[in-house]
XYZ file of C-alpha atoms in Angstrom:
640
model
C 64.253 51.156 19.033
C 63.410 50.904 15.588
C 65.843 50.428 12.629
C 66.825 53.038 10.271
C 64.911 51.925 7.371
C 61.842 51.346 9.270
C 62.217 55.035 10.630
C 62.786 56.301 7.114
C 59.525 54.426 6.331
C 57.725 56.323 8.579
C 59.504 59.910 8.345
C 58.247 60.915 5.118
C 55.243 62.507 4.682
C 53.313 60.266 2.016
C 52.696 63.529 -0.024
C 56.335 64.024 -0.257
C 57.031 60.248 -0.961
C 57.037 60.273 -4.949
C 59.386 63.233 -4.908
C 63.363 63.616 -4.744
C 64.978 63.962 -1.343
C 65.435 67.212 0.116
C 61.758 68.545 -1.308
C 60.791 68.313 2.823
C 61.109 71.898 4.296
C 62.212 72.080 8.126
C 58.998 72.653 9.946
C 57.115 69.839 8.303
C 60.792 67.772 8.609
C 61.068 68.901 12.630
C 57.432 67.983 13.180
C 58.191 64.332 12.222
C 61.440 64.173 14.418
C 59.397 65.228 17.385
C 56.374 62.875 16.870
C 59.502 60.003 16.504
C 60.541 61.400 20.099
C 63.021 62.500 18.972
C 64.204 65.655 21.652
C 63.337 69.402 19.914
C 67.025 70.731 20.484
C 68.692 67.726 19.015
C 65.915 67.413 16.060
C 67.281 71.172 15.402
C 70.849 70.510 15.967
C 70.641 67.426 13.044
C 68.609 69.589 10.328
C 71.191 72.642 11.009
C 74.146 70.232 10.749
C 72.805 69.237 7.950
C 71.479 72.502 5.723
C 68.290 71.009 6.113
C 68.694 68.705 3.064
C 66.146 65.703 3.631
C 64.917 63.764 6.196
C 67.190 60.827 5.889
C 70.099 63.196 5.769
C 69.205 64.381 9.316
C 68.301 60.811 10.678
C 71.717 59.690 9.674
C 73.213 62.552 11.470
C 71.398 61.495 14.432
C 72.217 58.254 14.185
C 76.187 58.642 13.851
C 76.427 61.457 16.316
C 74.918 58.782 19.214
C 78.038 59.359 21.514
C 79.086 62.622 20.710
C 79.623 64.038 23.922
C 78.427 67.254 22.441
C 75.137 66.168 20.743
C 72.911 68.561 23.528
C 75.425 71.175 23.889
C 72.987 74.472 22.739
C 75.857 76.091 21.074
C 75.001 77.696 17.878
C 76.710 77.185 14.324
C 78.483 80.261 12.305
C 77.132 81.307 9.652
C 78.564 83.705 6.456
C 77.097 85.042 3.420
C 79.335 84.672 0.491
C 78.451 85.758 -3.874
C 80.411 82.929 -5.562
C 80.773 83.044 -8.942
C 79.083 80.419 -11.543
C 79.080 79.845 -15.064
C 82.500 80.262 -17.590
C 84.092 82.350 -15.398
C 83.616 80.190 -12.175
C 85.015 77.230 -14.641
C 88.724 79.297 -15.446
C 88.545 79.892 -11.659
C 88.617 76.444 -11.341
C 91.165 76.124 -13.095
C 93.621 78.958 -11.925
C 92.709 77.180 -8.472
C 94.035 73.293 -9.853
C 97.018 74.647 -11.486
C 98.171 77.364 -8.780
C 98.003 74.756 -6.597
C 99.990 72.044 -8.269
C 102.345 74.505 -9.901
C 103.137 76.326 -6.444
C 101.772 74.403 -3.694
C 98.840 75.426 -1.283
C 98.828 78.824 -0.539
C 95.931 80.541 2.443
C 93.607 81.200 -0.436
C 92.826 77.222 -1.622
C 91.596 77.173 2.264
C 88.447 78.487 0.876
C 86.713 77.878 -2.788
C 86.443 81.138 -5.152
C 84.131 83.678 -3.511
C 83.463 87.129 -2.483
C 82.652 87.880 1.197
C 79.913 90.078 1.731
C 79.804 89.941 5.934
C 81.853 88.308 8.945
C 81.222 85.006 9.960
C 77.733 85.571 12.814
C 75.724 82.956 15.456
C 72.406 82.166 14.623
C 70.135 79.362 16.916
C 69.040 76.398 15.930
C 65.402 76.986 15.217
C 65.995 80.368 13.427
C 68.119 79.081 10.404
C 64.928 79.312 8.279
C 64.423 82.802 9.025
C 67.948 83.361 8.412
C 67.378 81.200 4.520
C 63.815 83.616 4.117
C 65.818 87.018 4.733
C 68.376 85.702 1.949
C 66.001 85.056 -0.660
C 64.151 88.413 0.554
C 66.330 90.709 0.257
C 68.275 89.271 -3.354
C 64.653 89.175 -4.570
C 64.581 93.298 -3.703
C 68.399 93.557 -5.234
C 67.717 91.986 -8.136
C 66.980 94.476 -10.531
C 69.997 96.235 -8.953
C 72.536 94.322 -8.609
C 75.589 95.273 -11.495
C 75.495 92.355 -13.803
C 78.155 92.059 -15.466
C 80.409 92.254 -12.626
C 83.575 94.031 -13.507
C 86.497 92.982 -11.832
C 90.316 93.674 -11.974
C 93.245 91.940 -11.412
C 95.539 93.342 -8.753
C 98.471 91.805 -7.567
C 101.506 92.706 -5.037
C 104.475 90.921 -3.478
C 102.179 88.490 -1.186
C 98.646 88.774 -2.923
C 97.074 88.089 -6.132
C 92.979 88.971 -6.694
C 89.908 89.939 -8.691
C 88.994 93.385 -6.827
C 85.203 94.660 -7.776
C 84.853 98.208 -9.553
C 84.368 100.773 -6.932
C 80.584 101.872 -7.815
C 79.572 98.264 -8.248
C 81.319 97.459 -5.316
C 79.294 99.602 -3.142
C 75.746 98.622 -4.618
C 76.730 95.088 -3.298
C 77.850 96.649 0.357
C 74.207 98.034 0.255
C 72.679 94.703 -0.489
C 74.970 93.240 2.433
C 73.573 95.949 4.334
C 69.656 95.375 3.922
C 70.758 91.691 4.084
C 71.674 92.507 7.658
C 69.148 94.192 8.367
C 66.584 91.543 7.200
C 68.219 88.923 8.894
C 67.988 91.032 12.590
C 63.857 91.044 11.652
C 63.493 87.338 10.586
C 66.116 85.370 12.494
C 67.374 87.845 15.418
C 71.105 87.935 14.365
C 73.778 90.395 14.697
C 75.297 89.998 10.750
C 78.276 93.002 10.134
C 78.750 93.350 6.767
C 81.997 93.123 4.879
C 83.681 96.744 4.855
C 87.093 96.695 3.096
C 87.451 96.410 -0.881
C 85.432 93.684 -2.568
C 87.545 90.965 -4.220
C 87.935 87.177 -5.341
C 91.033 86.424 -3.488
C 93.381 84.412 -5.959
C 96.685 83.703 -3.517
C 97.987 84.891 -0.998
C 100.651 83.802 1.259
C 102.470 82.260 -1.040
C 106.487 82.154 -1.083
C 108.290 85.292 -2.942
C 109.291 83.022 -5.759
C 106.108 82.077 -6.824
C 104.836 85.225 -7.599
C 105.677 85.354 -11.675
C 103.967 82.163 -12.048
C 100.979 82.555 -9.974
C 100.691 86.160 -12.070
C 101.297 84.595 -15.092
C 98.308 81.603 -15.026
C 96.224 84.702 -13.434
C 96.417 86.909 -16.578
C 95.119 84.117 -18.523
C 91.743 84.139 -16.931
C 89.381 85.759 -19.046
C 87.602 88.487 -17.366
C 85.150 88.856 -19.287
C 83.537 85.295 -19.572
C 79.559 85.231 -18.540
C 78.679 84.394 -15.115
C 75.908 84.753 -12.552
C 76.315 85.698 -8.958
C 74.913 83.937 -6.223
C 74.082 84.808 -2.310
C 75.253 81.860 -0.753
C 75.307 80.536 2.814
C 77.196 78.526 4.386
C 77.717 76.998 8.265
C 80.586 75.573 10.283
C 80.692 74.633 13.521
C 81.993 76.993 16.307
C 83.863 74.767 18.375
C 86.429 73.843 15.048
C 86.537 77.222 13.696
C 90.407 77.609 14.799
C 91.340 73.874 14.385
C 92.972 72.804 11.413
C 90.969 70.284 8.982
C 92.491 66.926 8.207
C 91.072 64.131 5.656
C 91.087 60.596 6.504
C 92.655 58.614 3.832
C 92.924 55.190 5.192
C 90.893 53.247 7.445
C 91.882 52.689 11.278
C 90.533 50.169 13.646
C 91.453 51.465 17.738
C 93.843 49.577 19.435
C 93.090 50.937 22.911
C 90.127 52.953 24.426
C 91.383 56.305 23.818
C 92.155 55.782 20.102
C 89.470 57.109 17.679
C 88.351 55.131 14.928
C 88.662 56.562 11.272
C 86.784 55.857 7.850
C 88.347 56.949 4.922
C 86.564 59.609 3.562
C 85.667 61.192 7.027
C 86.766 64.781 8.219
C 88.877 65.310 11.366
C 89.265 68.348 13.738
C 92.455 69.245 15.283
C 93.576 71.696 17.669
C 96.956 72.350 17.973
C 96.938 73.497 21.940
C 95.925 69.901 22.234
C 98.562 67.952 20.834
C 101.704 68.770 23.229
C 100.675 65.829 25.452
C 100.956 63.117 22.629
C 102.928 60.545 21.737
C 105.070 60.850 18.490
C 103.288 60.414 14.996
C 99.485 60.173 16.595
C 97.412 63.526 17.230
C 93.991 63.865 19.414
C 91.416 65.034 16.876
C 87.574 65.309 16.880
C 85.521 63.071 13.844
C 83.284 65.237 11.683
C 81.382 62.257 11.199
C 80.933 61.184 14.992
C 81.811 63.996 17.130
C 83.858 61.624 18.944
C 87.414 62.700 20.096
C 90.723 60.459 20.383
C 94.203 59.779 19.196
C 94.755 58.698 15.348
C 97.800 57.704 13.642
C 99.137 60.745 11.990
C 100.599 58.726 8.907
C 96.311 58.301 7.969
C 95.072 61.704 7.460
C 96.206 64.852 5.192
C 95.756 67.937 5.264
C 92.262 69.284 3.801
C 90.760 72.918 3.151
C 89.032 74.856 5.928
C 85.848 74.591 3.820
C 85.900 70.876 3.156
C 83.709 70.784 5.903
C 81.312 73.920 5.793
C 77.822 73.212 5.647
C 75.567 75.047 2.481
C 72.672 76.290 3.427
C 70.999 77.937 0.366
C 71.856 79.975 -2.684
C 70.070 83.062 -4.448
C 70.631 83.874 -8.098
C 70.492 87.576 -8.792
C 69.469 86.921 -12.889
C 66.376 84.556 -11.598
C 65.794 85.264 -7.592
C 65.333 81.700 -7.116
C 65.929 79.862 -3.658
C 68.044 76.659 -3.917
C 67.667 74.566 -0.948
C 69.958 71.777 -2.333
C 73.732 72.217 -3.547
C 74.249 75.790 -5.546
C 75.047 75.518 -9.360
C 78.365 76.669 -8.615
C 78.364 73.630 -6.033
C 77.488 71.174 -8.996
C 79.896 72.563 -11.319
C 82.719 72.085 -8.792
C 81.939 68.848 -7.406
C 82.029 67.233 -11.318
C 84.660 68.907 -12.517
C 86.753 68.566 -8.891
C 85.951 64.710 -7.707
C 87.156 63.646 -4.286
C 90.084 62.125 -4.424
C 89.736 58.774 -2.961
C 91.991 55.709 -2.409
C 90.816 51.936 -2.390
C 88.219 51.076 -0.158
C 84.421 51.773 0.777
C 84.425 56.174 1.614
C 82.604 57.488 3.895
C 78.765 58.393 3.260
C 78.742 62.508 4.571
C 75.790 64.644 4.351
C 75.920 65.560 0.500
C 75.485 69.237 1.303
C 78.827 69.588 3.007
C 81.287 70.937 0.969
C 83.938 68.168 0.463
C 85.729 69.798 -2.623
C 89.402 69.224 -2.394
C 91.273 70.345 -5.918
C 92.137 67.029 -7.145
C 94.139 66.437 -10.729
C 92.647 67.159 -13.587
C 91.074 64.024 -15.587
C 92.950 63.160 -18.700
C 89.843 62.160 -20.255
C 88.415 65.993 -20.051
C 91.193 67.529 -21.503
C 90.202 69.220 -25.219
C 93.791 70.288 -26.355
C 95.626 67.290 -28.546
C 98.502 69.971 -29.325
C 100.073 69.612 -25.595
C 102.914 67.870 -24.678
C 102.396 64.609 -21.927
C 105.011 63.078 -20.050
C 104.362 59.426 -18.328
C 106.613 58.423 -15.361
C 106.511 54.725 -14.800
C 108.444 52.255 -11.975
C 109.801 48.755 -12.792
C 108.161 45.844 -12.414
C 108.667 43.018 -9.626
C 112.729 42.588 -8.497
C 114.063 38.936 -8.601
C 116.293 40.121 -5.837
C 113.009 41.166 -3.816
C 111.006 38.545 -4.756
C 113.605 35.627 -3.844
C 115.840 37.431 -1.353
C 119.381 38.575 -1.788
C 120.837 35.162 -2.234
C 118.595 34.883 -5.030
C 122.093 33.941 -7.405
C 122.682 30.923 -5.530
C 119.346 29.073 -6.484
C 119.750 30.188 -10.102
C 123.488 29.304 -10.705
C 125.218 26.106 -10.477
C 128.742 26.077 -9.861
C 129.647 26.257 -13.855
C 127.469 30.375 -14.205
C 124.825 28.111 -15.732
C 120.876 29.427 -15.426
C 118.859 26.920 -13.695
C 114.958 27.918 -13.069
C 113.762 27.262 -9.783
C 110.172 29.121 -9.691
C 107.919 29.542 -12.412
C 108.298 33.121 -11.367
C 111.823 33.165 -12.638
C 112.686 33.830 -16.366
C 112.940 31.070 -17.876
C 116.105 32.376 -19.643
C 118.369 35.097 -18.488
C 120.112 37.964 -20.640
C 123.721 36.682 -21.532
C 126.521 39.405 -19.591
C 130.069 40.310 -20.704
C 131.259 40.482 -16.848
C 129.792 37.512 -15.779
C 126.073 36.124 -14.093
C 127.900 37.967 -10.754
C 126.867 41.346 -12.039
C 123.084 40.513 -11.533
C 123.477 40.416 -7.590
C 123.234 44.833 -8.094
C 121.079 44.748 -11.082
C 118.922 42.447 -10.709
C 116.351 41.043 -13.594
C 112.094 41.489 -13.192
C 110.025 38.532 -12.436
C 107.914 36.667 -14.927
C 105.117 38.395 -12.784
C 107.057 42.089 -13.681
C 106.982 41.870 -16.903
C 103.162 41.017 -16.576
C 102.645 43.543 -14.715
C 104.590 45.691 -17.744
C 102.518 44.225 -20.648
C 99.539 45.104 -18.859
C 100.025 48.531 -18.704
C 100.964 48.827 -21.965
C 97.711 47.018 -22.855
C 95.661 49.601 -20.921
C 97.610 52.434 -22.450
C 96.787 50.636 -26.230
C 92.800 50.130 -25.017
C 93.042 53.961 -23.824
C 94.341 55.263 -27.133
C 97.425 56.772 -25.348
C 100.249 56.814 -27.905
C 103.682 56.952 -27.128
C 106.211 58.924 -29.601
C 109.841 58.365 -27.043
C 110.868 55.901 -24.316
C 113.456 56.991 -21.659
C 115.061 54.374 -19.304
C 117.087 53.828 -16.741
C 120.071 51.612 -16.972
C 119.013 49.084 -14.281
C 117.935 45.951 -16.250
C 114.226 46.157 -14.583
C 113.964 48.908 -15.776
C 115.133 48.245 -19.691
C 112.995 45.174 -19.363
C 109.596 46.597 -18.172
C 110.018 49.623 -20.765
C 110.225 46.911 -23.145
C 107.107 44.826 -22.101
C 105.300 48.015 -22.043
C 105.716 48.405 -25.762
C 104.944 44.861 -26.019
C 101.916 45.655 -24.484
C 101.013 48.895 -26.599
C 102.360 46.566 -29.647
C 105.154 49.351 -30.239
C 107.896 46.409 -29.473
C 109.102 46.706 -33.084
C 108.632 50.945 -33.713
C 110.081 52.401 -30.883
C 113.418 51.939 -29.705
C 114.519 52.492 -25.645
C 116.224 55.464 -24.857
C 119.192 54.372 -22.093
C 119.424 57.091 -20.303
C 122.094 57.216 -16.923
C 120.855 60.500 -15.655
C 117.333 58.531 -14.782
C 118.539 56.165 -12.369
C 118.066 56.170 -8.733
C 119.893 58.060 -5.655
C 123.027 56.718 -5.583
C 123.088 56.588 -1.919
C 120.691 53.815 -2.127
C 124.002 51.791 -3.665
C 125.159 49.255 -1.473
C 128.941 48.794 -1.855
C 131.386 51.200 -2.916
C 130.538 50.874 -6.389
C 127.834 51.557 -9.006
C 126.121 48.203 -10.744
C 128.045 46.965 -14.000
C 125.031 47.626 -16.447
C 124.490 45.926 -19.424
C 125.865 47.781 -22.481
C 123.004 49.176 -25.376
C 124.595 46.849 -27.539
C 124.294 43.696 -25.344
C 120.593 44.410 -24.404
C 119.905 45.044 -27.824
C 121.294 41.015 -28.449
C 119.157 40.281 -25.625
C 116.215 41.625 -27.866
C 115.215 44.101 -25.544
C 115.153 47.129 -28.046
C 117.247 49.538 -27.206
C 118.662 52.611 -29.398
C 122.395 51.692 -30.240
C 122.780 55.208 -31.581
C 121.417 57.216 -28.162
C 123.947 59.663 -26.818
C 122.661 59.872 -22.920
C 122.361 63.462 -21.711
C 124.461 62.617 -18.283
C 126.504 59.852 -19.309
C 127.928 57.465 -16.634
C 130.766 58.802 -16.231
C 129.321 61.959 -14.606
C 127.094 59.405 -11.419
C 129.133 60.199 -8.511
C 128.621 57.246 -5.697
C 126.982 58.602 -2.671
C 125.785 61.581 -3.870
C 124.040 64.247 -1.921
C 120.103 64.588 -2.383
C 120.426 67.885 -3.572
C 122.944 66.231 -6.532
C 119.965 63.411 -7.046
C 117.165 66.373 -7.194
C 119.179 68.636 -9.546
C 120.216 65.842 -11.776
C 117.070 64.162 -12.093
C 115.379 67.908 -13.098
C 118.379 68.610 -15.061
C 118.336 65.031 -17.443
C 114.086 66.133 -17.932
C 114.689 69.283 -19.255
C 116.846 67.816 -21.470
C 114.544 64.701 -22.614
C 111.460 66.966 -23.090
C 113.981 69.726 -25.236
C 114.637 66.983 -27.406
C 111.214 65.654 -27.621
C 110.156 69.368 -27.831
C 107.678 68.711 -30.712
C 103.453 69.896 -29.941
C 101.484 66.548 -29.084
C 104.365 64.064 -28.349
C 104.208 61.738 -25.790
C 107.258 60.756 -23.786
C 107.775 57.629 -21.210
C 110.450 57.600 -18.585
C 110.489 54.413 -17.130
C 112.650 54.025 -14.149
C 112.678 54.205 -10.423
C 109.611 54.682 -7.670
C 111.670 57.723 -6.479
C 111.713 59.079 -10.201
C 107.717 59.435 -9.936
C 108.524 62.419 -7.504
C 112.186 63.802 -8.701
C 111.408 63.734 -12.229
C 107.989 65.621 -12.287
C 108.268 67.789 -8.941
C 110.296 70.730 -10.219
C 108.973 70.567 -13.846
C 105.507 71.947 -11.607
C 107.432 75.030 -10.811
C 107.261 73.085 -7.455
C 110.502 72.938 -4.349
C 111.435 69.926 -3.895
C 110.658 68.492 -0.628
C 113.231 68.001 2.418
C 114.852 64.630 1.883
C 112.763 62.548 4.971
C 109.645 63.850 3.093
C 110.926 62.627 -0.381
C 111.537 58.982 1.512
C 108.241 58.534 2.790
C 106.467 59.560 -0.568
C 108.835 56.860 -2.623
C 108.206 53.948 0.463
C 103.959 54.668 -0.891
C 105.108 54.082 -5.015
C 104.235 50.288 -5.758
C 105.642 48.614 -9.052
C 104.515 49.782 -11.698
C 103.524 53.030 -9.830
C 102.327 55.454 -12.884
C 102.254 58.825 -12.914
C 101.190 61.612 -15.929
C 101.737 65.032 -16.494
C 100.668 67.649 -19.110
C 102.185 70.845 -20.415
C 100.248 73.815 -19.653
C 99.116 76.285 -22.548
C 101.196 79.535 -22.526
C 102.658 79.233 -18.907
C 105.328 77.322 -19.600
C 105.121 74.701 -16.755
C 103.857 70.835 -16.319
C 100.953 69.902 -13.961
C 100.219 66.323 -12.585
C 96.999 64.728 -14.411
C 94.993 62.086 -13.866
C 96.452 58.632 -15.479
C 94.694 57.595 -18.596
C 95.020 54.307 -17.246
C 93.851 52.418 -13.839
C 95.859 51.399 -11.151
C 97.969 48.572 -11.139
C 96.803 46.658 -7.655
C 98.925 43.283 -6.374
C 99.682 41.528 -3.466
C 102.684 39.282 -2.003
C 102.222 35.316 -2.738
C 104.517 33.510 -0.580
C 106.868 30.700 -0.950
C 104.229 27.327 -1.021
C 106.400 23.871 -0.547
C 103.490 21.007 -0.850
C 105.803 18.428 0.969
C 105.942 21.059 3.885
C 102.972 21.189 4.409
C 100.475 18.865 2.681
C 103.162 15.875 3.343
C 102.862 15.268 6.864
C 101.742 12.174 8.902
């Protein structure tokens, strides 16, 4: 059989071959498949799967979805018929939806992006879908002139919902449209469509846990109402067999082990059913690729949970102030996918039809953020560990018998920070590499070349820590105008301890002789004293919150930037709660803080008026290193 490109060579009709993909409309696009010999159902099956968006779209359907097992099943999609909102308003939607979610959590209603549904989710065939796109753009073409623009909407909440509910007379003009809509669609595509009877509304949460409710109010009283926007008649597809599976997002790449393992892309969708996963083994599940439509078991630790419409297929869109058909991505669609990026770790993602909605909320980018009046708080991890680096024992191949320093890597210091009780006390707080405090100056370099400034440093009172605050300032050439802020109440979960005791840190006054810039004159908020050995996680979470609403009350000032630099488990206990968020049970908190590298960076902003933090996006880049191991030339270079 022919390659790909070649087929692509041949597909496209040479008076469509100047223009941008997606200009070819089905019938011309199915009469190609089927003089490639390509079989009529599974020509139908591709363009359906694929909102009819080009020719190449389709083909690359095709070609991935060579051993689904389900490629000639006749089954038809589901279809629904949503108005989604575009323009300011859909913009503070976008918002509400970001900060809800990271303020509160998911909730049922970030399943689905902001709409209102005009029918119940219907079957249509294959080969009618373009009937089913022509009664769309017939019968908003009749409504135009009808249909109430502006839309007035009010906000209505109650003990387990929050939503935008449509004005009673406008509301039932748009029940009429759904209506005729119906009705159209049984003429041109031979579907049974029931349109949406209860109260019209753009659901804003619901589900969400009782204590939630004030805040979720709160950030939806700040959307503006009354911000322009344009309604479209959008419609979307999913496939039947997944509609009661739950969606999951690949996230890193897996290559099968055994036969009945599935192979994942990051980037790709998976199906899961949950009546299917009481015969596995612990920590895999048996899910379905979107991509492939091939089935197996997957590590569980390489997906996440996604929205139900991640995967939904758009079909075409109808704008009540022009009446024009889009047969590519709505505006709505375009607005959301650059303002909501996928989020997407290292490595090559997956290339997925463009017209299926793959729109998780991610954080919002630093960069696009217009207020310079709002507070931001940076959470930063040490650098490299000597201790890790060179093993436990790492004291006896640095001291002689005498407590003298004696370099034995070019990764070690070359001189070591002078201590009142002794070289012993390093073996529980252990000094960075030379590599750590590389790692340090270059993110204070990236913060200096991103025009970040940074008004207060907090620290923890491990010595990697005091040292890779430092080399950050280095970096940002602030070594000489800010001072380190000790602060006890930062430093890890005791339990993590080893012994029966906490480390002997370094006093302000010694690391200050060390010329490591710290603040003589800083009272700590939770001195010493107050660390208990051992102490619960619920003592670690409450401190932790406790010490950062005391940092950011005395850095209360509009605009100021504050640094905590400290521990990979501060990333999460230091920034969780400030989100109005729970914190999580404490085998959920390990596993995030086992993912936080050094130098693991994290950045939050104040929110206008609601009186909470969200997590943004870094205005640096990541920080990406690998191990180097031990290399003795006379090992292995000397040998006969």
């Amino acid at each position: 059989m022919a390659t790909k490109e070649e087929l692509y060579s041949k597909v496209v009709p040479r008076k469509n071959r100047q223009n941008r993909p997606g200009t070819v409309k089905h019938g011309s696009t199915l009469e190609v498949f089927l003089s490639m010999g390509f079989p009529k159902a599974r020509a139908l099956k591709a363009l359906a799967s694929t909102g009819g968006k080009s020719v190449q779209a389709a083909c690359d359907w095709l070609f991935s979805h060579v051993d689904d097992p389900f490629l000639d099943d006749p089954l038809p999609r589901e279809y629904v018929l949503y108005l989604r909102p575009t323009g300011p308003l859909a913009n503070k939607l976008f918002e509400y939806w970001h900060q809800s979610r990271q303020v509160c959590g998911k909730n049922k209603a970030h399943n689905i992006f902001p709409h209102i549904t005009l029918c119940q989710f219907f079957m249509c065939e294959d080969s009618k879908v373009d009937g089913l796109c022509e009664a769309l753009q017939n019968t908003v073409s009749r409504w135009k002139e009808t249909f109430p623009l502006p839309l007035p909407l009010e906000l209505y909440t109650s003990s387990n919902f929050i939503g935008l509910f449509v004005e009673e007379q406008s509301a039932e003009i748009i029940k009429k449209f759904a209506a005729d809509f119906a009705s159209e669609a049984a003429s041109k595509a031979d579907v049974q469509v029931e349109p949406h009877k209860k109260q019209l509304h753009v659901t804003l949460a619901y589900h969400f846990q009782p204590n939630h409710l004030a805040t979720l109010e709160k950030l939806a009283r700040i959307v503006d109402l009354k911000l322009g926007c344009d309604w479209v008649a959008a419609l979307y597809s999913r496939d039947i067999r997944f509609a009661n599976h739950e969606t999951l997002r690949v996230m890193y790449p897996y290559t099968p082990q055994n036969d009945d393992e599935l192979e994942l892309v990051q980037g790709d969708y998976i199906f899961m059913s949950p009546i299917e996963q009481s015969s596995t083994s612990e920590g895999w599940i048996y899910g379905t690729s979107l991509a492939t439509g091939c089935s197996g078991l997957l590590p569980e630790n390489y997906i996440a949970k996604a929205d139900e419409s991640d995967t939904w297929v758009f079909h075409s869109s109808n704008s009540f102030l022009t009446a024009t058909a889009s047969a590519g991505a709505s505006l709505c669609d375009r607005v959301f996918r650059r303002r909501c990026q996928e989020e997407q770790g290292p490595g090559e993602a997956l290339s997925l039809p463009t017209n299926v909605i793959c729109q998780p909320m991610p954080m919002v980018s630093k960069n696009s953020r217009s207020c310079p009046q709002k507070r931001d708080l940076y959470v930063c991890r040490h650098g490299e560990r000597m201790d890790v680096v060179f093993g436990k024992h790492w004291l006896t191949q640095c001291f002689d018998a005498k407590g003298n320093y004696i370099r034995s890597n070019l990764n070690m210091p070359p001189i070591l920070p002078q201590r009142s009780g002794g070289y012993r006390d390093y073996e529980k707080d252990a000094p960075i590499t030379v590599f750590g405090c590389a790692q340090a100056r270059l993110v204070g370099e990236a913060l200096l070349e991103s025009k970040s400034s940074i008004d207060y440093v907090y620290c923890s009172p491990s010595l990697r820590c005091v040292q890779t605050a430092f080399n950050i300032l280095k970096g940002l050439q602030q070594e000489n105008k800010i001072k380190l802020r000790v602060e006890p109440g930062l430093f890890e979960w005791t339990k993590w301890v080893s012994g029966n005791t906490l480390p002997a840190w370094m006093s302000t006054e010694e690391l200050a002789a060390a010329n490591l810039g710290t603040d003589t004159t800083y009272r700590p908020h939770f001195p010493v004293s107050k660390l208990g050995i051992s102490e619960s996680y619920e003592t670690y979470i409450s401190r932790s919150c406790q010490v950062m609403r005391d940092i950011l009350a005395e850095c209360k000032v509009k605009g100021t930037s504050v640094l905590i630099v400290a521990h990979a488990s501060s990333l999460e206990a230091c920034t969780r709660q400030l989100q109005g968020l729970s914190a999580r049970n404490s085998k959920d908190f390990v596993q995030v803080v086992r993912k936080i590298p050094y130098l693991g960076f994290c950045a939050c902003e104040e929110l206008e008026d609601a009186g909470i933090w969200q997590l943004v996006d870094p205005p640096i880049l990541p920080l990406t290193h690998g191990p180097n191991h031990s290399f003795s030339w006379r090992d292995i270079l000397y040998q006969d």
